[in-house]
């Protein structure tokens, strides 16, 4: 089935999009640019439009549309588009058009994947560079860092930018799974395995074609570690109470708050599993080592409640030591939103947790 695309143009230019041979994967609907933005957005939503083309004269009007789907602008005049990468001059060759469309889709995918990874620091640049490399392959990834640094956001971004993005992303915190239920949750259950047991699909089976993210992997017990190693190597497993084997093509990403090397030395983490997982390792720095990221994270968080931060409040946030990282920062800001009587949050609204006094 062809992807749905919308072409927004001036009536006098209708029919000028003569490149459908180069865009055979698209089912193109033509819409007049003099329609209201609300009407255009409604058509995009109703028809499940996946891409948009539009003439340069509608650039300013259609900026809200650009935030929702990938797009490409046809420029007929040498208008100032220096800050806009998704444009192409008309006329153009089939090759140029196809290349620009693919670049626009790739850029939009990156923007969407990085939407919650906020910051301007070199550390955030390193995060994005790692994601861009890791998403190209199916190799196991180990993300390490303190609690609250956003390891799950990195895992989701890798999945979103990978070829597995249309399949499931399944996240499990190992510490929340009781040891007695690990096998049934991860591998599933076969009817009759025990009294009252019914067929149940396990995590790895559900993740076929997608990605499994196991957080706090350091807390998995040794017996389950051995079974996990077998699944990773063979991509085969059996449901609890079942003798036949099942297969699942999943990508594994894990995260840890502690050093797996230390866990191996302490004999609480299998050395062979460590080497199998540690192919693409990445360490994310704590927030206190990248304080320049705090204003952007903070302003976006309070903006969701239609509030802003004063300059003094921002300075107060940057001078604090965030042992709970981004999670603690957001909790602090949520508290400030609740107690502030103004649309602008001041420094007196910023109240820190007393727990930090124990450090």
Tab-separated table of C-alpha atoms in Angstrom:
chain	number	residue	atom	x	y	z
A	1	UNK	CA	0.000	0.000	0.000
A	2	UNK	CA	1.325	3.429	-0.964
A	3	UNK	CA	2.075	5.990	1.711
A	4	UNK	CA	-0.316	8.923	1.860
A	5	UNK	CA	1.045	12.342	1.000
A	6	UNK	CA	-0.512	15.797	0.786
A	7	UNK	CA	0.562	18.492	-1.703
A	8	UNK	CA	-0.484	22.014	-0.663
A	9	UNK	CA	-0.204	24.441	-3.537
A	10	UNK	CA	-1.539	27.559	-5.212
A	11	UNK	CA	-4.322	26.754	-7.672
A	12	UNK	CA	-2.345	28.329	-10.494
A	13	UNK	CA	0.447	25.838	-9.852
A	14	UNK	CA	-1.762	22.784	-9.502
A	15	UNK	CA	-0.462	20.029	-11.728
A	16	UNK	CA	3.113	21.267	-11.560
A	17	UNK	CA	4.075	18.296	-9.377
A	18	UNK	CA	5.119	16.117	-12.295
A	19	UNK	CA	7.405	13.820	-10.339
A	20	UNK	CA	5.074	11.003	-9.370
A	21	UNK	CA	7.264	8.489	-11.177
A	22	UNK	CA	9.991	9.305	-8.678
A	23	UNK	CA	7.489	9.178	-5.819
A	24	UNK	CA	5.648	6.004	-6.678
A	25	UNK	CA	5.415	4.970	-3.027
A	26	UNK	CA	3.146	7.956	-2.346
A	27	UNK	CA	-0.584	8.382	-2.892
A	28	UNK	CA	-0.649	12.151	-3.417
A	29	UNK	CA	-3.673	14.303	-2.516
A	30	UNK	CA	-3.713	17.904	-3.777
A	31	UNK	CA	-5.043	20.630	-1.462
A	32	UNK	CA	-5.395	24.329	-2.159
A	33	UNK	CA	-3.170	26.440	0.048
A	34	UNK	CA	-5.902	29.018	0.683
A	35	UNK	CA	-7.700	26.568	2.962
A	36	UNK	CA	-7.380	27.271	6.680
A	37	UNK	CA	-4.564	25.659	8.621
A	38	UNK	CA	-7.165	23.930	10.812
A	39	UNK	CA	-8.785	22.406	7.734
A	40	UNK	CA	-5.443	21.186	6.398
A	41	UNK	CA	-4.462	19.671	9.739
A	42	UNK	CA	-7.831	17.928	9.940
A	43	UNK	CA	-7.280	16.382	6.499
A	44	UNK	CA	-3.804	15.254	7.528
A	45	UNK	CA	-5.249	13.566	10.598
A	46	UNK	CA	-8.311	12.099	8.880
A	47	UNK	CA	-6.390	10.641	5.932
A	48	UNK	CA	-3.382	9.477	8.010
A	49	UNK	CA	-1.060	11.583	5.869
A	50	UNK	CA	2.605	10.576	6.289
A	51	UNK	CA	4.368	13.297	4.275
A	52	UNK	CA	3.645	16.822	3.038
A	53	UNK	CA	4.837	18.933	0.111
A	54	UNK	CA	3.960	22.595	-0.131
A	55	UNK	CA	4.840	25.691	-2.132
A	56	UNK	CA	7.180	28.223	-0.536
A	57	UNK	CA	4.500	30.923	-0.280
A	58	UNK	CA	2.776	28.896	2.443
A	59	UNK	CA	5.923	28.406	4.528
A	60	UNK	CA	4.993	30.706	7.415
A	61	UNK	CA	1.400	29.516	7.557
A	62	UNK	CA	2.258	25.810	7.619
A	63	UNK	CA	4.956	25.837	10.316
A	64	UNK	CA	2.597	24.067	12.796
A	65	UNK	CA	2.136	21.297	10.223
A	66	UNK	CA	5.914	20.846	10.036
A	67	UNK	CA	5.963	19.767	13.675
A	68	UNK	CA	3.589	16.878	12.994
A	69	UNK	CA	4.867	15.108	9.850
A	70	UNK	CA	7.934	15.118	7.551
A	71	UNK	CA	7.700	17.764	4.823
A	72	UNK	CA	9.428	19.265	1.805
A	73	UNK	CA	9.081	22.817	0.474
A	74	UNK	CA	9.071	23.585	-3.261
A	75	UNK	CA	10.853	26.911	-3.693
A	76	UNK	CA	10.093	28.798	-6.904
A	77	UNK	CA	11.853	31.992	-5.901
A	78	UNK	CA	15.144	32.566	-4.140
A	79	UNK	CA	13.375	33.273	-0.862
A	80	UNK	CA	15.344	33.269	2.358
A	81	UNK	CA	15.316	29.648	3.543
A	82	UNK	CA	18.748	29.636	5.134
A	83	UNK	CA	17.427	28.160	8.382
A	84	UNK	CA	15.240	25.614	6.569
A	85	UNK	CA	16.861	22.385	5.359
A	86	UNK	CA	13.736	20.689	3.988
A	87	UNK	CA	13.392	22.588	0.726
A	88	UNK	CA	14.186	22.021	-2.928
A	89	UNK	CA	14.271	24.462	-5.847
A	90	UNK	CA	11.817	23.906	-8.696
A	91	UNK	CA	12.451	22.507	-11.291
A	92	UNK	CA	14.466	19.550	-10.069
A	93	UNK	CA	15.385	16.075	-11.244
A	94	UNK	CA	13.744	12.854	-10.069
A	95	UNK	CA	16.975	11.936	-8.308
A	96	UNK	CA	17.180	15.262	-6.440
A	97	UNK	CA	13.556	15.028	-5.329
A	98	UNK	CA	13.824	11.457	-4.091
A	99	UNK	CA	17.029	12.284	-2.211
A	100	UNK	CA	15.473	15.343	-0.549
A	101	UNK	CA	12.379	13.397	0.493
A	102	UNK	CA	14.508	10.708	2.155
A	103	UNK	CA	16.633	13.333	3.918
A	104	UNK	CA	13.506	15.097	5.204
A	105	UNK	CA	12.086	11.851	6.584
A	106	UNK	CA	15.388	11.034	8.273
A	107	UNK	CA	15.627	14.482	9.861
A	108	UNK	CA	12.055	14.290	11.135
A	109	UNK	CA	12.706	10.831	12.610
A	110	UNK	CA	15.720	12.153	14.482
A	111	UNK	CA	13.788	15.177	15.756
A	112	UNK	CA	10.982	12.948	17.011
A	113	UNK	CA	13.368	10.489	18.658
A	114	UNK	CA	15.359	13.229	20.383
A	115	UNK	CA	12.297	15.228	21.492
A	116	UNK	CA	12.734	14.340	25.169
A	117	UNK	CA	16.542	14.309	25.188
A	118	UNK	CA	17.047	17.953	26.053
A	119	UNK	CA	20.208	19.956	26.453
A	120	UNK	CA	22.940	21.907	24.725
A	121	UNK	CA	25.947	20.391	26.517
A	122	UNK	CA	28.692	18.333	24.889
A	123	UNK	CA	27.388	15.392	26.942
A	124	UNK	CA	23.998	15.561	25.177
A	125	UNK	CA	25.785	15.845	21.821
A	126	UNK	CA	27.623	12.635	22.712
A	127	UNK	CA	24.318	10.959	23.610
A	128	UNK	CA	22.822	11.837	20.221
A	129	UNK	CA	25.956	10.751	18.368
A	130	UNK	CA	25.864	7.380	20.137
A	131	UNK	CA	22.162	6.899	19.361
A	132	UNK	CA	22.806	7.638	15.686
A	133	UNK	CA	25.468	4.926	15.561
A	134	UNK	CA	23.674	2.341	17.705
A	135	UNK	CA	20.407	2.520	15.746
A	136	UNK	CA	22.105	1.227	12.601
A	137	UNK	CA	22.838	-2.209	14.050
A	138	UNK	CA	21.139	-4.890	16.120
A	139	UNK	CA	24.049	-5.311	18.536
A	140	UNK	CA	23.304	-5.387	22.287
A	141	UNK	CA	23.594	-2.034	24.079
A	142	UNK	CA	24.430	-1.402	27.736
A	143	UNK	CA	23.564	2.078	29.032
A	144	UNK	CA	25.029	2.938	32.415
A	145	UNK	CA	24.465	5.946	34.637
A	146	UNK	CA	22.862	7.154	37.817
A	147	UNK	CA	19.154	6.849	38.546
A	148	UNK	CA	17.114	9.579	36.893
A	149	UNK	CA	19.527	10.409	34.065
A	150	UNK	CA	17.164	9.222	31.322
A	151	UNK	CA	18.636	5.886	30.267
A	152	UNK	CA	15.205	4.746	29.075
A	153	UNK	CA	14.979	7.782	26.753
A	154	UNK	CA	18.205	6.721	25.058
A	155	UNK	CA	16.888	3.177	24.630
A	156	UNK	CA	13.613	4.443	23.128
A	157	UNK	CA	15.452	6.759	20.744
A	158	UNK	CA	17.637	3.904	19.488
A	159	UNK	CA	14.514	1.852	18.831
A	160	UNK	CA	12.658	4.753	17.178
A	161	UNK	CA	15.489	5.388	14.722
A	162	UNK	CA	16.131	1.720	13.949
A	163	UNK	CA	14.562	-0.512	11.325
A	164	UNK	CA	12.535	-2.045	14.193
A	165	UNK	CA	10.622	1.180	14.882
A	166	UNK	CA	7.317	-0.196	13.575
A	167	UNK	CA	7.452	-3.104	16.028
A	168	UNK	CA	7.084	-3.075	19.800
A	169	UNK	CA	9.394	-1.474	22.356
A	170	UNK	CA	8.974	-3.444	25.591
A	171	UNK	CA	10.477	-2.039	28.785
A	172	UNK	CA	10.859	-3.995	32.013
A	173	UNK	CA	12.577	-2.961	35.228
A	174	UNK	CA	14.185	-6.140	36.498
A	175	UNK	CA	13.770	-5.130	40.139
A	176	UNK	CA	9.973	-5.138	39.765
A	177	UNK	CA	9.838	-8.774	38.620
A	178	UNK	CA	9.685	-11.337	41.481
A	179	UNK	CA	12.289	-14.075	41.068
A	180	UNK	CA	9.567	-16.729	41.197
A	181	UNK	CA	7.780	-15.176	38.206
A	182	UNK	CA	10.786	-14.289	36.066
A	183	UNK	CA	10.629	-17.330	33.818
A	184	UNK	CA	6.905	-17.063	33.096
A	185	UNK	CA	7.080	-13.299	32.460
A	186	UNK	CA	10.085	-13.495	30.157
A	187	UNK	CA	9.383	-16.793	28.370
A	188	UNK	CA	5.638	-17.288	28.753
A	189	UNK	CA	3.548	-20.189	30.059
A	190	UNK	CA	2.086	-23.232	28.316
A	191	UNK	CA	-1.397	-24.421	29.210
A	192	UNK	CA	-1.202	-27.115	31.881
A	193	UNK	CA	2.289	-26.177	33.040
A	194	UNK	CA	0.830	-26.023	36.541
A	195	UNK	CA	-2.649	-26.189	38.051
A	196	UNK	CA	-4.890	-23.629	36.387
A	197	UNK	CA	-2.181	-22.470	33.948
A	198	UNK	CA	-3.354	-21.057	30.612
A	199	UNK	CA	-1.323	-20.178	27.546
A	200	UNK	CA	0.491	-16.905	28.112
A	201	UNK	CA	2.841	-15.056	25.804
A	202	UNK	CA	6.167	-14.013	27.324
A	203	UNK	CA	8.168	-10.829	26.907
A	204	UNK	CA	10.608	-12.169	24.323
A	205	UNK	CA	7.833	-13.641	22.203
A	206	UNK	CA	5.874	-10.377	22.239
A	207	UNK	CA	8.997	-8.478	21.229
A	208	UNK	CA	9.511	-10.426	18.004
A	209	UNK	CA	10.818	-7.925	15.455
A	210	UNK	CA	11.084	-5.202	18.078
A	211	UNK	CA	13.220	-4.193	21.043
A	212	UNK	CA	13.455	-5.403	24.646
A	213	UNK	CA	14.772	-2.906	27.202
A	214	UNK	CA	15.794	-4.405	30.552
A	215	UNK	CA	16.463	-1.712	33.144
A	216	UNK	CA	18.604	-2.369	36.243
A	217	UNK	CA	19.923	-5.563	34.668
A	218	UNK	CA	22.479	-5.843	37.512
A	219	UNK	CA	19.685	-7.066	39.797
A	220	UNK	CA	18.793	-10.141	37.746
A	221	UNK	CA	19.470	-13.374	39.658
A	222	UNK	CA	22.208	-15.706	38.440
A	223	UNK	CA	19.884	-18.492	37.320
A	224	UNK	CA	17.898	-16.136	35.120
A	225	UNK	CA	21.122	-14.623	33.806
A	226	UNK	CA	22.099	-18.030	32.445
A	227	UNK	CA	18.750	-18.396	30.674
A	228	UNK	CA	18.991	-14.878	29.288
A	229	UNK	CA	22.438	-15.664	27.873
A	230	UNK	CA	21.017	-18.662	26.039
A	231	UNK	CA	18.161	-16.642	24.531
A	232	UNK	CA	20.498	-13.871	23.382
A	233	UNK	CA	22.849	-16.303	21.653
A	234	UNK	CA	20.268	-18.559	20.025
A	235	UNK	CA	17.123	-16.383	19.858
A	236	UNK	CA	15.308	-19.550	20.940
A	237	UNK	CA	13.341	-20.291	24.108
A	238	UNK	CA	10.590	-22.505	25.490
A	239	UNK	CA	7.506	-21.455	27.390
A	240	UNK	CA	7.240	-22.734	30.949
A	241	UNK	CA	5.934	-26.319	30.736
A	242	UNK	CA	6.576	-26.578	26.997
A	243	UNK	CA	9.187	-28.814	25.349
A	244	UNK	CA	9.162	-27.363	21.843
A	245	UNK	CA	11.262	-24.290	21.100
A	246	UNK	CA	10.049	-20.943	19.849
A	247	UNK	CA	12.045	-18.258	18.053
A	248	UNK	CA	12.008	-14.487	18.414
A	249	UNK	CA	13.993	-11.878	16.541
A	250	UNK	CA	14.414	-9.100	19.103
A	251	UNK	CA	17.026	-6.452	19.800
A	252	UNK	CA	18.224	-6.237	23.416
A	253	UNK	CA	19.108	-3.004	25.213
A	254	UNK	CA	19.985	-3.054	28.908
A	255	UNK	CA	20.675	-0.395	31.522
A	256	UNK	CA	22.427	-0.398	34.857
A	257	UNK	CA	22.904	1.980	37.796
A	258	UNK	CA	26.009	0.135	38.952
A	259	UNK	CA	29.275	-1.055	37.467
A	260	UNK	CA	28.778	-4.442	35.830
A	261	UNK	CA	32.525	-4.967	36.027
A	262	UNK	CA	32.296	-4.703	39.826
A	263	UNK	CA	29.320	-7.058	39.823
A	264	UNK	CA	31.352	-9.613	37.855
A	265	UNK	CA	34.222	-9.285	40.358
A	266	UNK	CA	31.745	-9.829	43.193
A	267	UNK	CA	30.462	-13.004	41.465
A	268	UNK	CA	26.928	-11.584	41.337
A	269	UNK	CA	26.920	-11.122	37.568
A	270	UNK	CA	27.965	-13.755	35.053
A	271	UNK	CA	31.159	-12.925	33.212
A	272	UNK	CA	29.996	-14.606	29.993
A	273	UNK	CA	26.761	-12.598	30.021
A	274	UNK	CA	28.700	-9.400	30.659
A	275	UNK	CA	30.847	-9.968	27.572
A	276	UNK	CA	27.781	-10.857	25.509
A	277	UNK	CA	25.945	-7.677	26.516
A	278	UNK	CA	28.802	-5.201	26.575
A	279	UNK	CA	29.204	-4.738	22.821
A	280	UNK	CA	27.934	-1.155	22.588
A	281	UNK	CA	28.395	0.424	26.043
A	282	UNK	CA	27.474	4.027	26.839
A	283	UNK	CA	27.736	6.077	30.018
A	284	UNK	CA	25.452	9.074	30.489
A	285	UNK	CA	26.791	11.805	32.759
A	286	UNK	CA	24.789	12.967	35.805
A	287	UNK	CA	22.987	16.302	35.623
A	288	UNK	CA	25.428	17.987	38.035
A	289	UNK	CA	28.150	17.526	35.391
A	290	UNK	CA	26.096	19.159	32.635
A	291	UNK	CA	24.360	22.058	34.382
A	292	UNK	CA	24.064	24.038	31.146
A	293	UNK	CA	21.253	21.633	30.206
A	294	UNK	CA	19.109	22.628	33.188
A	295	UNK	CA	17.439	25.810	31.761
A	296	UNK	CA	16.167	24.050	28.626
A	297	UNK	CA	14.854	21.029	30.554
A	298	UNK	CA	13.246	23.261	33.171
A	299	UNK	CA	11.610	25.721	30.787
A	300	UNK	CA	10.085	22.922	28.698
A	301	UNK	CA	8.726	21.194	31.795
A	302	UNK	CA	6.956	24.272	33.197
A	303	UNK	CA	5.755	25.328	29.733
A	304	UNK	CA	3.519	22.243	29.757
A	305	UNK	CA	1.631	23.992	32.582
A	306	UNK	CA	1.601	27.347	30.751
A	307	UNK	CA	4.231	28.833	33.039
A	308	UNK	CA	7.729	30.221	32.646
A	309	UNK	CA	10.794	30.453	34.873
A	310	UNK	CA	12.362	33.699	35.999
A	311	UNK	CA	16.061	34.207	35.368
A	312	UNK	CA	16.741	34.120	39.117
A	313	UNK	CA	14.850	30.816	39.435
A	314	UNK	CA	16.949	29.334	36.628
A	315	UNK	CA	20.147	30.402	38.379
A	316	UNK	CA	18.938	28.820	41.609
A	317	UNK	CA	18.286	25.543	39.777
A	318	UNK	CA	21.727	25.592	38.157
A	319	UNK	CA	23.442	26.152	41.502
A	320	UNK	CA	21.813	23.098	43.061
A	321	UNK	CA	23.455	19.642	43.178
A	322	UNK	CA	20.933	17.235	41.641
A	323	UNK	CA	21.650	13.849	43.204
A	324	UNK	CA	18.363	12.607	41.757
A	325	UNK	CA	19.269	14.009	38.340
A	326	UNK	CA	16.549	14.958	35.820
A	327	UNK	CA	13.894	13.064	37.770
A	328	UNK	CA	14.556	15.141	40.893
A	329	UNK	CA	14.660	18.344	38.834
A	330	UNK	CA	11.238	17.645	37.303
A	331	UNK	CA	9.750	16.789	40.698
A	332	UNK	CA	11.059	20.083	42.062
A	333	UNK	CA	9.560	21.994	39.128
A	334	UNK	CA	6.202	20.256	39.458
A	335	UNK	CA	6.142	21.349	43.104
A	336	UNK	CA	6.965	24.915	42.018
A	337	UNK	CA	4.133	24.907	39.475
A	338	UNK	CA	1.687	23.821	42.176
A	339	UNK	CA	2.649	26.460	44.741
A	340	UNK	CA	3.287	29.420	42.435
A	341	UNK	CA	0.513	32.020	42.238
A	342	UNK	CA	1.984	33.594	39.131
A	343	UNK	CA	2.518	32.616	35.510
A	344	UNK	CA	6.222	33.146	36.154
A	345	UNK	CA	7.903	30.887	38.688
A	346	UNK	CA	10.273	32.793	40.968
A	347	UNK	CA	13.186	31.629	43.091
A	348	UNK	CA	10.976	31.536	46.215
A	349	UNK	CA	8.827	28.876	44.512
A	350	UNK	CA	11.842	26.577	44.099
A	351	UNK	CA	11.949	24.305	47.147
A	352	UNK	CA	14.563	21.558	47.310
A	353	UNK	CA	14.129	18.127	48.861
A	354	UNK	CA	15.536	17.771	52.381
A	355	UNK	CA	16.832	14.321	51.442
A	356	UNK	CA	19.928	15.858	49.902
A	357	UNK	CA	21.074	16.865	53.389
A	358	UNK	CA	21.787	13.216	54.069
A	359	UNK	CA	24.442	13.047	51.348
